[in-house]
Structures are given as structure tokens and as C-alpha cells.
mmCIF file with all atom_site columns, C-alpha atoms in Angstrom:
data_model
loop_
_atom_site.group_PDB
_atom_site.id
_atom_site.type_symbol
_atom_site.label_atom_id
_atom_site.label_alt_id
_atom_site.label_comp_id
_atom_site.label_asym_id
_atom_site.label_entity_id
_atom_site.label_seq_id
_atom_site.pdbx_PDB_ins_code
_atom_site.Cartn_x
_atom_site.Cartn_y
_atom_site.Cartn_z
_atom_site.occupancy
_atom_site.B_iso_or_equiv
_atom_site.pdbx_formal_charge
_atom_site.auth_seq_id
_atom_site.auth_comp_id
_atom_site.auth_asym_id
_atom_site.auth_atom_id
_atom_site.pdbx_PDB_model_num
ATOM 1  C CA . ILE A 1 1  ? 0.000  0.000   0.000   1.00 0.00 ? 180 ILE A CA 1
ATOM 2  C CA . ILE A 1 2  ? 2.834  2.419   0.821   1.00 0.00 ? 181 ILE A CA 1
ATOM 3  C CA . ASP A 1 3  ? 4.387  2.006   -2.635  1.00 0.00 ? 182 ASP A CA 1
ATOM 4  C CA . ARG A 1 4  ? 1.022  2.596   -4.323  1.00 0.00 ? 183 ARG A CA 1
ATOM 5  C CA . GLU A 1 5  ? -0.156 5.567   -2.227  1.00 0.00 ? 184 GLU A CA 1
ATOM 6  C CA . TYR A 1 6  ? 3.291  7.147   -1.754  1.00 0.00 ? 185 TYR A CA 1
ATOM 7  C CA . PRO A 1 7  ? 5.132  6.500   -5.028  1.00 0.00 ? 186 PRO A CA 1
ATOM 8  C CA . TYR A 1 8  ? 7.733  9.284   -4.703  1.00 0.00 ? 187 TYR A CA 1
ATOM 9  C CA . GLN A 1 9  ? 10.454 7.750   -2.572  1.00 0.00 ? 188 GLN A CA 1
ATOM 10 C CA . VAL A 1 10 ? 13.761 9.279   -1.533  1.00 0.00 ? 189 VAL A CA 1
ATOM 11 C CA . ILE A 1 11 ? 16.689 7.377   -0.028  1.00 0.00 ? 190 ILE A CA 1
ATOM 12 C CA . LEU A 1 12 ? 19.132 9.005   2.421   1.00 0.00 ? 191 LEU A CA 1
ATOM 13 C CA . PRO A 1 13 ? 22.081 7.416   4.206   1.00 0.00 ? 192 PRO A CA 1
ATOM 14 C CA . ALA A 1 14 ? 20.990 6.584   7.763   1.00 0.00 ? 193 ALA A CA 1
ATOM 15 C CA . ARG A 1 15 ? 23.821 8.726   9.126   1.00 0.00 ? 194 ARG A CA 1
ATOM 16 C CA . CYS A 1 16 ? 22.010 11.761  7.654   1.00 0.00 ? 195 CYS A CA 1
ATOM 17 C CA . TYR A 1 17 ? 18.873 10.842  9.603   1.00 0.00 ? 196 TYR A CA 1
ATOM 18 C CA . SER A 1 18 ? 20.428 9.844   12.931  1.00 0.00 ? 197 SER A CA 1
ATOM 19 C CA . GLU A 1 19 ? 21.603 12.018  15.823  1.00 0.00 ? 198 GLU A CA 1
ATOM 20 C CA . PRO A 1 20 ? 22.468 14.847  15.732  1.00 0.00 ? 199 PRO A CA 1
ATOM 21 C CA . ASN A 1 21 ? 20.544 15.392  12.465  1.00 0.00 ? 200 ASN A CA 1
ATOM 22 C CA . TYR A 1 22 ? 17.363 13.534  13.427  1.00 0.00 ? 201 TYR A CA 1
ATOM 23 C CA . GLN A 1 23 ? 15.564 16.560  14.911  1.00 0.00 ? 202 GLN A CA 1
ATOM 24 C CA . THR A 1 24 ? 16.511 18.767  11.946  1.00 0.00 ? 203 THR A CA 1
ATOM 25 C CA . VAL A 1 25 ? 15.157 16.249  9.425   1.00 0.00 ? 204 VAL A CA 1
ATOM 26 C CA . ALA A 1 26 ? 12.056 15.471  11.536  1.00 0.00 ? 205 ALA A CA 1
ATOM 27 C CA . SER A 1 27 ? 11.217 19.172  11.921  1.00 0.00 ? 206 SER A CA 1
ATOM 28 C CA . PHE A 1 28 ? 11.618 19.731  8.187   1.00 0.00 ? 207 PHE A CA 1
ATOM 29 C CA . CYS A 1 29 ? 9.421  16.723  7.381   1.00 0.00 ? 208 CYS A CA 1
ATOM 30 C CA . ALA A 1 30 ? 6.680  17.930  9.763   1.00 0.00 ? 209 ALA A CA 1
ATOM 31 C CA . ASP A 1 31 ? 5.909  20.622  7.154   1.00 0.00 ? 210 ASP A CA 1
ATOM 32 C CA . LEU A 1 32 ? 5.518  18.057  4.342   1.00 0.00 ? 211 LEU A CA 1
ATOM 33 C CA . PRO A 1 33 ? 1.949  16.743  4.657   1.00 0.00 ? 212 PRO A CA 1
ATOM 34 C CA . SER A 1 34 ? 2.221  14.111  1.932   1.00 0.00 ? 213 SER A CA 1
ATOM 35 C CA . LEU A 1 35 ? 4.943  12.174  3.817   1.00 0.00 ? 214 LEU A CA 1
ATOM 36 C CA . ALA A 1 36 ? 3.836  8.626   4.616   1.00 0.00 ? 215 ALA A CA 1
ATOM 37 C CA . PRO A 1 37 ? 3.310  7.831   8.298   1.00 0.00 ? 216 PRO A CA 1
ATOM 38 C CA . ARG A 1 38 ? 6.231  5.419   8.062   1.00 0.00 ? 217 ARG A CA 1
ATOM 39 C CA . GLY A 1 39 ? 9.174  4.738   5.800   1.00 0.00 ? 218 GLY A CA 1
ATOM 40 C CA . HIS A 1 40 ? 11.609 1.844   5.782   1.00 0.00 ? 219 HIS A CA 1
ATOM 41 C CA . ALA A 1 41 ? 15.317 1.088   5.914   1.00 0.00 ? 220 ALA A CA 1
ATOM 42 C CA . VAL A 1 42 ? 17.508 -0.763  3.422   1.00 0.00 ? 221 VAL A CA 1
ATOM 43 C CA . VAL A 1 43 ? 21.180 -1.606  3.022   1.00 0.00 ? 222 VAL A CA 1
ATOM 44 C CA . LYS A 1 44 ? 22.931 -0.031  0.046   1.00 0.00 ? 223 LYS A CA 1
ATOM 45 C CA . ASN A 1 45 ? 26.688 -0.385  -0.493  1.00 0.00 ? 224 ASN A CA 1
ATOM 46 C CA . ASP A 1 46 ? 27.060 -2.013  2.946   1.00 0.00 ? 225 ASP A CA 1
ATOM 47 C CA . GLU A 1 47 ? 25.501 1.019   4.655   1.00 0.00 ? 226 GLU A CA 1
ATOM 48 C CA . TRP A 1 48 ? 22.002 1.448   6.119   1.00 0.00 ? 227 TRP A CA 1
ATOM 49 C CA . HIS A 1 49 ? 19.773 3.994   4.407   1.00 0.00 ? 228 HIS A CA 1
ATOM 50 C CA . TYR A 1 50 ? 16.331 5.331   5.257   1.00 0.00 ? 229 TYR A CA 1
ATOM 51 C CA . VAL A 1 51 ? 13.583 5.675   2.650   1.00 0.00 ? 230 VAL A CA 1
ATOM 52 C CA . PHE A 1 52 ? 11.080 8.535   2.903   1.00 0.00 ? 231 PHE A CA 1
ATOM 53 C CA . CYS A 1 53 ? 7.841  8.017   0.956   1.00 0.00 ? 232 CYS A CA 1
ATOM 54 C CA . PHE A 1 54 ? 5.682  10.852  -0.395  1.00 0.00 ? 233 PHE A CA 1
ATOM 55 C CA . ALA A 1 55 ? 2.345  11.149  -2.176  1.00 0.00 ? 234 ALA A CA 1
ATOM 56 C CA . VAL A 1 56 ? 3.411  14.448  -3.808  1.00 0.00 ? 235 VAL A CA 1
ATOM 57 C CA . GLU A 1 57 ? 6.519  14.593  -5.987  1.00 0.00 ? 236 GLU A CA 1
ATOM 58 C CA . ALA A 1 58 ? 7.266  18.261  -5.190  1.00 0.00 ? 237 ALA A CA 1
ATOM 59 C CA . GLU A 1 59 ? 7.558  17.441  -1.487  1.00 0.00 ? 238 GLU A CA 1
ATOM 60 C CA . ALA A 1 60 ? 9.992  14.591  -2.180  1.00 0.00 ? 239 ALA A CA 1
ATOM 61 C CA . GLU A 1 61 ? 12.041 17.046  -4.250  1.00 0.00 ? 240 GLU A CA 1
ATOM 62 C CA . LYS A 1 62 ? 12.068 19.490  -1.303  1.00 0.00 ? 241 LYS A CA 1
ATOM 63 C CA . LEU A 1 63 ? 13.580 16.811  0.921   1.00 0.00 ? 242 LEU A CA 1
ATOM 64 C CA . MET A 1 64 ? 16.263 16.044  -1.677  1.00 0.00 ? 243 MET A CA 1
ATOM 65 C CA . ALA A 1 65 ? 17.017 19.745  -2.183  1.00 0.00 ? 244 ALA A CA 1
ATOM 66 C CA . ARG A 1 66 ? 17.514 20.242  1.565   1.00 0.00 ? 245 ARG A CA 1
ATOM 67 C CA . PHE A 1 67 ? 19.284 16.996  2.582   1.00 0.00 ? 246 PHE A CA 1
ATOM 68 C CA . GLY A 1 68 ? 20.491 15.350  -0.629  1.00 0.00 ? 247 GLY A CA 1
ATOM 69 C CA . GLY A 1 69 ? 19.574 11.777  -1.323  1.00 0.00 ? 248 GLY A CA 1
ATOM 70 C CA . GLU A 1 70 ? 18.261 10.267  -4.504  1.00 0.00 ? 249 GLU A CA 1
ATOM 71 C CA . TRP A 1 71 ? 15.147 8.690   -5.931  1.00 0.00 ? 250 TRP A CA 1
ATOM 72 C CA . PHE A 1 72 ? 14.444 5.173   -4.663  1.00 0.00 ? 251 PHE A CA 1
ATOM 73 C CA . ASP A 1 73 ? 12.859 2.455   -6.806  1.00 0.00 ? 252 ASP A CA 1
ATOM 74 C CA . PRO A 1 74 ? 10.796 0.193   -4.522  1.00 0.00 ? 253 PRO A CA 1
ATOM 75 C CA . GLN A 1 75 ? 11.195 -2.636  -7.043  1.00 0.00 ? 254 GLN A CA 1
ATOM 76 C CA . THR A 1 76 ? 14.830 -2.943  -5.916  1.00 0.00 ? 255 THR A CA 1
ATOM 77 C CA . ARG A 1 77 ? 13.859 -3.758  -2.317  1.00 0.00 ? 256 ARG A CA 1
ATOM 78 C CA . GLY A 1 78 ? 14.643 -7.340  -1.291  1.00 0.00 ? 257 GLY A CA 1
ATOM 79 C CA . ARG A 1 79 ? 12.004 -9.921  -0.392  1.00 0.00 ? 258 ARG A CA 1
ATOM 80 C CA . GLY A 1 80 ? 11.590 -12.439 2.405   1.00 0.00 ? 259 GLY A CA 1
ATOM 81 C CA . ALA A 1 81 ? 14.560 -12.823 4.736   1.00 0.00 ? 260 ALA A CA 1
ATOM 82 C CA . LYS A 1 82 ? 16.553 -10.429 2.537   1.00 0.00 ? 261 LYS A CA 1
ATOM 83 C CA . TRP A 1 83 ? 13.968 -7.613  2.718   1.00 0.00 ? 262 TRP A CA 1
ATOM 84 C CA . HIS A 1 84 ? 16.628 -5.075  3.694   1.00 0.00 ? 263 HIS A CA 1
ATOM 85 C CA . LEU A 1 85 ? 19.038 -5.809  0.810   1.00 0.00 ? 264 LEU A CA 1
ATOM 86 C CA . LEU A 1 86 ? 18.689 -4.052  -2.531  1.00 0.00 ? 265 LEU A CA 1
ATOM 87 C CA . ARG A 1 87 ? 18.437 -5.973  -5.783  1.00 0.00 ? 266 ARG A CA 1
ATOM 88 C CA . ALA A 1 88 ? 19.407 -4.785  -9.235  1.00 0.00 ? 267 ALA A CA 1
ATOM 89 C CA . ALA A 1 89 ? 16.705 -2.798  -10.983 1.00 0.00 ? 268 ALA A CA 1
ATOM 90 C CA . ARG A 1 90 ? 14.747 -4.720  -13.597 1.00 0.00 ? 269 ARG A CA 1
ATOM 91 C CA . LYS A 1 91 ? 14.927 -3.564  -17.168 1.00 0.00 ? 270 LYS A CA 1
ATOM 92 C CA . HIS A 1 92 ? 11.529 -2.948  -18.678 1.00 0.00 ? 271 HIS A CA 1
ATOM 93 C CA . SER A 1 93 ? 10.955 -4.320  -22.157 1.00 0.00 ? 272 SER A CA 1
ATOM 94 C CA . ARG A 1 94 ? 8.733  -2.430  -24.549 1.00 0.00 ? 273 ARG A CA 1
#
């Protein structure tokens, strides 16, 4: 449901979202009403990252403009016991 209702997802290294930056990021996000009530964490390049999910693309872009990060493709999220590991993105055939 999160991926469907909040398709604009931004990934930030967890170190950008942990102390002492947590309050800064949380305060900024409080002014972004389309942010999902929860996000999720994944491992990318052997480092934990946090994924913020938005219903409105412009609000996701505001987060990236302020804190960096990049777009996240939920299709790369692992499944089952490897839920936290990223997979290679699938190539779409036309």
C-alpha cells in the first residue's frame, strides 16, 4: 500500500537521519503533509539507508534539495529474509 499511495520515494544514508541530524530532518518533514506515516530502511553499499515516501513529488524534491539523497525504486527492495538488501533494478521491455 505504501508504494502505491506514496510512489515518490527518496533514499538518504541513515547517518544523515540519525543524531544529531534527526531533529533537523524530523522538523523539516513535519511541514511536508504528503509524507507517509512510516518509511523503511535498506542496506545499500554495505551502509544502512532510510527511505522517505511521499504522495506528492514536489515534497519529495524538497527533501532532496535540503538533505540530498536520490530517488528510490521500490522494485529494488529485497524480499523475504533479505527484505533489507537491494536488488538490481529490472529492465523494462517495450
